[in-house]
Tab-separated table of C-alpha atoms in Angstrom:
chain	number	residue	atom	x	y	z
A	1	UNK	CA	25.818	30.039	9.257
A	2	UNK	CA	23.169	30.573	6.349
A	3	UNK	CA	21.231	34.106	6.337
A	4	UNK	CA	17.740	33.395	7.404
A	5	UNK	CA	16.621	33.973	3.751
A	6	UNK	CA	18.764	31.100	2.385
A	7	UNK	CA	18.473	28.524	4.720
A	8	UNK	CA	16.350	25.685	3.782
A	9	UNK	CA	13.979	24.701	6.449
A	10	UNK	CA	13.588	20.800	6.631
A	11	UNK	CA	10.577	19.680	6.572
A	12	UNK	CA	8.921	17.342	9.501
A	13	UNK	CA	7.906	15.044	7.303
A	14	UNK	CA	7.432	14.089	3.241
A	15	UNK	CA	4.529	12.872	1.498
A	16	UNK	CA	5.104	10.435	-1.288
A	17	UNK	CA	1.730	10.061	-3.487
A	18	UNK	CA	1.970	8.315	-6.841
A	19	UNK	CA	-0.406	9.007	-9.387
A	20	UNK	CA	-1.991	7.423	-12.312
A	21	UNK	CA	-4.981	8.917	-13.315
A	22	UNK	CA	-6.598	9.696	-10.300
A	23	UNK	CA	-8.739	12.183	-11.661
A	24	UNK	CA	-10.349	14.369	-9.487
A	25	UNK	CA	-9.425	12.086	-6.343
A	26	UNK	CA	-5.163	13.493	-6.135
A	27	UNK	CA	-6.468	17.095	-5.687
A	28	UNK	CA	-8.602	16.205	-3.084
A	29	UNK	CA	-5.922	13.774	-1.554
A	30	UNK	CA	-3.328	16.994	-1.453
A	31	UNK	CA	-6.057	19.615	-0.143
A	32	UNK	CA	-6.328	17.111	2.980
A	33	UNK	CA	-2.444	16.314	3.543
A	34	UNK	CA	-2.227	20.175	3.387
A	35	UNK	CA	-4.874	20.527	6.373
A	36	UNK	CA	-2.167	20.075	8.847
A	37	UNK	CA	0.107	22.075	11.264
A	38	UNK	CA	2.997	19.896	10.065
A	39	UNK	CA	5.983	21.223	7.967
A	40	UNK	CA	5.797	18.858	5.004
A	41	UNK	CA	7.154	18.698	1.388
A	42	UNK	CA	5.093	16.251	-0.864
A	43	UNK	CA	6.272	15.300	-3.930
A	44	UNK	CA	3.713	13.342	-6.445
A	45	UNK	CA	5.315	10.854	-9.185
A	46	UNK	CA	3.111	10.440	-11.983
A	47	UNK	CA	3.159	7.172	-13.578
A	48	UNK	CA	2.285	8.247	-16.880
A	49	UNK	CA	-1.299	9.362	-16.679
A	50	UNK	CA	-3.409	10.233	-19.681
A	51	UNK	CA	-6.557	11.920	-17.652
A	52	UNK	CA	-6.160	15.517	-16.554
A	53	UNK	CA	-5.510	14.844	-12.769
A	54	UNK	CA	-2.108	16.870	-12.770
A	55	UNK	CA	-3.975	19.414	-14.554
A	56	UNK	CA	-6.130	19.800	-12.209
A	57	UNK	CA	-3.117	19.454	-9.174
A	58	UNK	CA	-1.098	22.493	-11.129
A	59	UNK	CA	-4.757	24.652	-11.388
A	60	UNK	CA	-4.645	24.439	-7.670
A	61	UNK	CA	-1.508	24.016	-5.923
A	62	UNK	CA	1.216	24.881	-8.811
A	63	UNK	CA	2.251	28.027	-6.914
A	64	UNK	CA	2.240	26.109	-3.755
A	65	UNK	CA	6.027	25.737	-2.820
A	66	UNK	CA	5.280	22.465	-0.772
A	67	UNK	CA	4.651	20.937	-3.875
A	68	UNK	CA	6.834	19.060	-6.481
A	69	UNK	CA	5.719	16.883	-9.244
A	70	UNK	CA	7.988	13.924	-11.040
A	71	UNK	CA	6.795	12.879	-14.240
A	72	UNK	CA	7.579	9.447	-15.294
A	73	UNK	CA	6.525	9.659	-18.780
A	74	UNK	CA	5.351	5.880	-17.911
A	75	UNK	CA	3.913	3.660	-15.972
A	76	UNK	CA	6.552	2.323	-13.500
A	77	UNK	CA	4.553	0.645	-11.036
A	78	UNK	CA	3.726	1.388	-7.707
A	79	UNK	CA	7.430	0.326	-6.003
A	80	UNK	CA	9.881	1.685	-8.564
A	81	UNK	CA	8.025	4.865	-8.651
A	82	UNK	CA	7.695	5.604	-4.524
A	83	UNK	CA	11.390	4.603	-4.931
A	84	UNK	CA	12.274	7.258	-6.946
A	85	UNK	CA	10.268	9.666	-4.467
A	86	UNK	CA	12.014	8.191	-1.318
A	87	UNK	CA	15.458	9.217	-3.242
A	88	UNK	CA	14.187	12.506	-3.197
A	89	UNK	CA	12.876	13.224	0.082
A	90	UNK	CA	14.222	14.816	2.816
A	91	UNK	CA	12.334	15.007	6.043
A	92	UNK	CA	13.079	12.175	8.392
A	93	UNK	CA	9.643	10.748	8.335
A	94	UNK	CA	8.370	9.571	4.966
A	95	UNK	CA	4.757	8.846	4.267
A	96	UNK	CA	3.975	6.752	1.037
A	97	UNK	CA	0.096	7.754	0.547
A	98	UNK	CA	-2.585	6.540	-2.600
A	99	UNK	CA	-3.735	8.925	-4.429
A	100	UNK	CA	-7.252	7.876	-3.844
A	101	UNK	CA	-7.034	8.178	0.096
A	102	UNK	CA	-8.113	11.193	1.845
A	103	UNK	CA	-6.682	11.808	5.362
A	104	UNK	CA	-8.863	12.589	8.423
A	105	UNK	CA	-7.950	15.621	10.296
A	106	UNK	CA	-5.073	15.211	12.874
A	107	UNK	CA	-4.230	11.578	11.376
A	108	UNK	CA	-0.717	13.096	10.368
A	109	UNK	CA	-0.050	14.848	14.006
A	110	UNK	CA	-1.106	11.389	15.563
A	111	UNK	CA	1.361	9.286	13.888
A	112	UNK	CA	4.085	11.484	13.396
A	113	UNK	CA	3.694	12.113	17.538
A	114	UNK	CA	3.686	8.054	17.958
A	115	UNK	CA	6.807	7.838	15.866
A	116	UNK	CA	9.137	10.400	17.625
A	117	UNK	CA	7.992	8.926	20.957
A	118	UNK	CA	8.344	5.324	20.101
A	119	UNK	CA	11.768	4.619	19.210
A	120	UNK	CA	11.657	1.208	17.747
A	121	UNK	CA	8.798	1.873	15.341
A	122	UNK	CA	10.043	1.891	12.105
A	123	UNK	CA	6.295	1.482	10.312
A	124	UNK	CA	2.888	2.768	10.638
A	125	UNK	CA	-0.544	2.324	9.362
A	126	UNK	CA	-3.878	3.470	10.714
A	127	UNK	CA	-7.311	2.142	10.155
A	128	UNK	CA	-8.627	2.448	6.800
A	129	UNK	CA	-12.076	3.060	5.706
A	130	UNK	CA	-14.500	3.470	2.473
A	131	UNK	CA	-16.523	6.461	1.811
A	132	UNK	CA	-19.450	5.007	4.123
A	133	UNK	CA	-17.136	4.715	6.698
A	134	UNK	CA	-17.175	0.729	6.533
A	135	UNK	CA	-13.407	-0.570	8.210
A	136	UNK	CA	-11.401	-2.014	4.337
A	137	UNK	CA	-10.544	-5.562	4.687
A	138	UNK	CA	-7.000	-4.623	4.330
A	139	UNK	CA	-7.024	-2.633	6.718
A	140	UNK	CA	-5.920	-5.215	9.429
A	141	UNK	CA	-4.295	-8.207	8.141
A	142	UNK	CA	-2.092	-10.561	8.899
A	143	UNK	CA	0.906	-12.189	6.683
A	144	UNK	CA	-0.818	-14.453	4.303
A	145	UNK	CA	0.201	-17.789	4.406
A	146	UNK	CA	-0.261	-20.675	2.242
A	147	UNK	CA	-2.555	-22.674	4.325
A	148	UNK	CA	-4.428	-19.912	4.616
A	149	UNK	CA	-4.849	-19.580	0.633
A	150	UNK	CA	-5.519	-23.254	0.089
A	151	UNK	CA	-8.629	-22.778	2.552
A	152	UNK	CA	-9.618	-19.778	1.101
A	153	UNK	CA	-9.535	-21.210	-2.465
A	154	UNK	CA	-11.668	-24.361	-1.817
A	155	UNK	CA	-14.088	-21.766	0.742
A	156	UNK	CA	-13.427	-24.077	3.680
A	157	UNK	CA	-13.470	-21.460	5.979
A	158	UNK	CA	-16.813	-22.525	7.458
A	159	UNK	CA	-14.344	-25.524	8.823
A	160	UNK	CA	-11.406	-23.266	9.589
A	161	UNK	CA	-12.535	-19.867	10.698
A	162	UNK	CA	-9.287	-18.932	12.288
A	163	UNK	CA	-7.410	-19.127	8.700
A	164	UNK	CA	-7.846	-15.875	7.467
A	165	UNK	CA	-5.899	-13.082	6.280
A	166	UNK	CA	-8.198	-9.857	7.881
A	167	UNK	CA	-8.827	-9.244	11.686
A	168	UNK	CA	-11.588	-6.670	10.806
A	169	UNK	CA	-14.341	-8.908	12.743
A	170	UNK	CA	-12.060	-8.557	15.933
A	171	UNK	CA	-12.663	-5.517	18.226
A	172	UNK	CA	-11.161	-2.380	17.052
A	173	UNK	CA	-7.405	-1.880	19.170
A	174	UNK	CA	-7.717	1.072	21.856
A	175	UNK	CA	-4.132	1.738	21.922
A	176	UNK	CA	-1.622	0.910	19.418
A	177	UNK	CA	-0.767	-2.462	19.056
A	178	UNK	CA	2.095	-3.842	16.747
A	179	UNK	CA	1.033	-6.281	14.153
A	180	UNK	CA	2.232	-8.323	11.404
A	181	UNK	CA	1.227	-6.182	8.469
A	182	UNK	CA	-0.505	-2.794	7.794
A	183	UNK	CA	-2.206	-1.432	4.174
A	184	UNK	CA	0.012	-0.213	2.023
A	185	UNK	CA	-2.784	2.505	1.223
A	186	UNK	CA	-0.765	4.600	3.587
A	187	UNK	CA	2.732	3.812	5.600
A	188	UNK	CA	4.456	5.836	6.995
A	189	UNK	CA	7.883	5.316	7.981
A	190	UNK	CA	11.093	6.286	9.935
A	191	UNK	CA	14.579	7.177	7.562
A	192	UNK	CA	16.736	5.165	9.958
A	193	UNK	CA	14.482	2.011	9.164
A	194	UNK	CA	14.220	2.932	5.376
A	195	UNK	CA	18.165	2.849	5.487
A	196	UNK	CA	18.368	0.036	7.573
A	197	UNK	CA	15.265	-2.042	5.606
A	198	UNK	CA	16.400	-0.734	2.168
A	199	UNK	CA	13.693	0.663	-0.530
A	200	UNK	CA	10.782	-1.075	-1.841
A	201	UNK	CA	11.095	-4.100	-3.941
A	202	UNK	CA	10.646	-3.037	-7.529
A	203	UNK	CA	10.010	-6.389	-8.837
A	204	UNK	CA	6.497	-6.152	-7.692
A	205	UNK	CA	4.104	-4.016	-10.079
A	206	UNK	CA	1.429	-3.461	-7.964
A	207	UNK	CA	0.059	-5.338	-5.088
A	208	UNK	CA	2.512	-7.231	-2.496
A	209	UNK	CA	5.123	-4.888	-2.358
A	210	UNK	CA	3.555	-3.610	0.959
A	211	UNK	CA	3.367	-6.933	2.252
A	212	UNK	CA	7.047	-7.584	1.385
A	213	UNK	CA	8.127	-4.279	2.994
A	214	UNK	CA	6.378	-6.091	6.326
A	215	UNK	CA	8.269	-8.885	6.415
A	216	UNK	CA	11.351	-7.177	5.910
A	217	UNK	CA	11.048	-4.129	8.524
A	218	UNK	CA	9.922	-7.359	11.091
A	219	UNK	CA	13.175	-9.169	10.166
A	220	UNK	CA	15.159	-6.638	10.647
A	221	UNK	CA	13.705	-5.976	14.766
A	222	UNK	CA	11.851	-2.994	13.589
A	223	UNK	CA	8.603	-2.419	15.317
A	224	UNK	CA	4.952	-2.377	12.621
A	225	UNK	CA	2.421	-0.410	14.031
A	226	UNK	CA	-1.316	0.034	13.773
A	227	UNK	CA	-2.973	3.571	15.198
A	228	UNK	CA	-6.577	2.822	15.380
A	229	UNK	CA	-7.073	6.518	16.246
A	230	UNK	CA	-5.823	7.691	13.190
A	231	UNK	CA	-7.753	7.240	9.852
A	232	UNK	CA	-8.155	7.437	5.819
A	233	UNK	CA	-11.147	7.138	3.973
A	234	UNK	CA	-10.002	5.394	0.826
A	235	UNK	CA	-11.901	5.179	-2.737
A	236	UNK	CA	-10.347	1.664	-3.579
A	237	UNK	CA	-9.740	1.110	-6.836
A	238	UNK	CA	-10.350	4.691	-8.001
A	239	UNK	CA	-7.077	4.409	-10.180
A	240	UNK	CA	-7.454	1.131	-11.546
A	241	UNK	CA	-10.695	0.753	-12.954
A	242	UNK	CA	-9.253	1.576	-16.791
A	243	UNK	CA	-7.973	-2.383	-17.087
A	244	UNK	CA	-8.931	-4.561	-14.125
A	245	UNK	CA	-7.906	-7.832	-15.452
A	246	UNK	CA	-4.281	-6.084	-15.599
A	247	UNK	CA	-4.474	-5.328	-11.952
A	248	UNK	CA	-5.387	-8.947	-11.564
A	249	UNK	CA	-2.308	-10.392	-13.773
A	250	UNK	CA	-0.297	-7.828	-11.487
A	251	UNK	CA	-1.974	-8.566	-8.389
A	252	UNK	CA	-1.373	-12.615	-9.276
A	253	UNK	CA	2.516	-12.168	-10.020
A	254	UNK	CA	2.900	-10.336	-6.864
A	255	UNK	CA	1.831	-13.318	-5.146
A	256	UNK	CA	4.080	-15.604	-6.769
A	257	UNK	CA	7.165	-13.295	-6.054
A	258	UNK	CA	6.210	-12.578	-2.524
A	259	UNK	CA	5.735	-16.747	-2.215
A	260	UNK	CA	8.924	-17.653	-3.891
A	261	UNK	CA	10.851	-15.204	-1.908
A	262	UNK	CA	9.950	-15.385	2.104
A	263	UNK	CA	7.982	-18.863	1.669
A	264	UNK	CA	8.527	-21.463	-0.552
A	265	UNK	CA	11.883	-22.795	0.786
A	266	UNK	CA	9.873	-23.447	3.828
A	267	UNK	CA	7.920	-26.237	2.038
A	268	UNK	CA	8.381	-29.532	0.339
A	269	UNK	CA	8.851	-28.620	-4.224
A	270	UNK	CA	5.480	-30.733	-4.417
A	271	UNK	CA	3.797	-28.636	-2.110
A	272	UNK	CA	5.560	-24.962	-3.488
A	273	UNK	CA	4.629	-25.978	-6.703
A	274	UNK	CA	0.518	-26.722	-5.575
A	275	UNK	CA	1.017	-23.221	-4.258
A	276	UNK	CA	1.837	-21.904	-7.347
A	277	UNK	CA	-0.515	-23.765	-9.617
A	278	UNK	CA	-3.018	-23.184	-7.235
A	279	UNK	CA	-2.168	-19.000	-7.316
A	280	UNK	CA	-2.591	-19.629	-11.263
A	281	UNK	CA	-5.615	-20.994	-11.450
A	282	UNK	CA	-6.885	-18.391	-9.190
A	283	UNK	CA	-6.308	-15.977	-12.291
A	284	UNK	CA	-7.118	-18.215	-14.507
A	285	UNK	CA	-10.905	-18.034	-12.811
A	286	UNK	CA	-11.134	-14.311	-12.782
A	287	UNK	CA	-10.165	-13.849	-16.267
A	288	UNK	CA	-12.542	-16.544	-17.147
A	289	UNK	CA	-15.380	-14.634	-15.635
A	290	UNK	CA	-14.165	-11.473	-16.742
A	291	UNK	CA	-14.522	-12.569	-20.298
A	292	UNK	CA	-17.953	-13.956	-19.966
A	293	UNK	CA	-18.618	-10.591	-18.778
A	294	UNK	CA	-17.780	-8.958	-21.567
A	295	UNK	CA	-19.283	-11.127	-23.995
A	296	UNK	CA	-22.250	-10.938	-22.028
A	297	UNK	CA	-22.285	-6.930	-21.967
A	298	UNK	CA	-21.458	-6.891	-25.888
C-alpha cells in the first residue's frame, strides 16, 4: 500500500479539449469544466495555434494541477489529436469537449450519473445551444443518408419533409432517449466502449469523425444517448473562422470518407458515384460563392 502522500487519486472523469486558436473562448471553456464537484484531469492538445489562447490558459490555470497541456507543434486535425489525448487519459469516463463550448452548471454531474447507472451506454451528448440560447441544428440528428442529401441538394424538401438530417422541430425529449447520432461538440464516453469501439478515425480532418464514431459504437450494441437536461452553449465556428473554405474542403472529404466507408457498398457504382459527384459539386458551389465574395469585398 502507497502512503497517502504518494498515491495518485484517479480521477472520475477526463476532459479532452483540443485547441486551435480559440482565443479567449478555451479559458472560458476550462473555468466552466472546473465549476464542478467532479474529480477530473483535463488535458488540452493544441493543434498548433498561432493566437495567444494558451497564453492566456497558462496566465490562469498553469498552477492548476488538474491541468495538462500537449502541444502538437501542428495542426493534426480534430481525430488524430483527441486520439492522442484518449492515450493519455486515465479516468474511466472520457469527455471529448470544443474548445468553443461552455458547459452549463451540473451538465457534467448529470451525465456522468446517467452513465454509471446505465450500463449499456457507451455514448452521450446533451442538447446544444448558441449564445441566445437557440437549440444548434446538430444538436439532434440523425445518420445522414444519401437520399436524404440528394433532396437536400435539389431543396425538395417542401415534397419530402420527413428527409432530413435534424429533429430540432420535434418536441424536446423529457427523459433520455437513445438516438442515432449526437454532436460531436461534446461526447462523452465510457473506457470499456472506447476499448471495445477503438479510437477515432484519423482519416477524417475535421467534420464526420463524430458521425463515424456513431455508427461504430451502434454496431458494436453499445447504447448512444441524448440528455436533454444537460446542456452547452456553443460559439460555432469560433475556431475556424481564419480559412472557411478549408473547413469546407475538410468538411466535403469527410463526407466522401464517411460515404465510401458505411454506405456506398449498399448502392448500385452508378448511383455511389452520383453520390459522390453530387458531394463535389456541393463544394464546388460554396467555393464558387466564396470567391465572388471576395472579389466583391476587394
Amino acid at each position: 500500500m502507497c502512503a497517502p502522500d504518494q498515491c495518485q487519486i484517479v480521477p472520475q472523469l477526463s476532459i479532452l479539449i483540443v485547441n486551435y486558436n480559440a482565443g479567449a473562448l478555451l479559458t472560458t471553456c476550462v473555468t466552466a469544466v472546473l465549476n464542478t464537484t467532479l474529480q477530473v484531469e483535463i488535458l488540452i492538445g493544441d493543434n498548433g495555434s498561432h493566437d495567444d489562447s494558451l497564453a492566456q490558459l497558462r496566465a490562469r490555470y498553469g498552477a492548476d494541477s488538474r491541468l495538462s497541456v500537449v502541444e502538437n507543434g501542428a495542426n493534426l486535425g480534430f481525430a488524430a489529436a483527441h486520439n492522442r489525448l484518449l492515450a493519455l487519459a486515465q479516468a474511466p469516463a472520457l469527455l471529448l469537449l470544443n474548445p468553443d463550448c461552455v458547459l452549463t452548471p451540473g451538465t457534467l454531474e448529470r451525465l456522468l450519473a446517467f452513465l454509471n447507472t446505465t450500463p449499456d451506454a457507451g455514448l452521450l451528448g446533451c442538447i446544444v445551444r448558441d449564445p441566445d440560447g437557440r437549440e444548434q441544428v446538430a444538436s439532434r440528428r440523425v445518420i445522414p443518408d444519401p437520399w436524404i442529401g440528394v433532396v437536400k441538394v435539389l431543396h425538395l424538401e417542401r415534397w419530402w419533409p420527413q428527409a432530413t438530417l435534424n429533429l430540432i422541430a420535434q418536441p424536446l425529449p423529457t427523459a433520455p432517449q437513445r438516438v442515432a447520432a449526437i454532436s460531436g461538440a461534446m461526447m462523452l464516453v465510457r473506457r470499456a466502449a472506447l476499448n471495445d469501439v477503438g479510437m477515432l478515425d484519423d482519416g477524417y480532418f475535421l467534420h464526420c469523425e463524430d458521425l463515424d464514431w456513431c455508427v461504430r459504437f451502434a454496431r458494436a450494441n453499445w447504447g448512444i444517448y441524448l440528455i436533454p437536461d444537460a446542456t452547452v452553449i456553443h460559439y460555432k465556428g469560433s475556431c475556424s473562422t481564419e480559412r472557411p473554405l478549408r473547413v469546407e474542403w475538410h468538411k466535403h472529404c469527410g463526407m466522401v470518407r464517411f460515404f465510401r466507408k458505411f454506405q456506398q457498398q449498399e448502392y448500385s457504382s452508378l448511383f455511389g458515384w452520383l453520390v459522390l459527384f453530387g458531394i463535389w459539386s456541393h463544394f464546388a458551389v460554396i467555393a464558387l460563392r466564396y470567391a465572388v465574395r471576395v472579389r466583391i469585398t476587394r
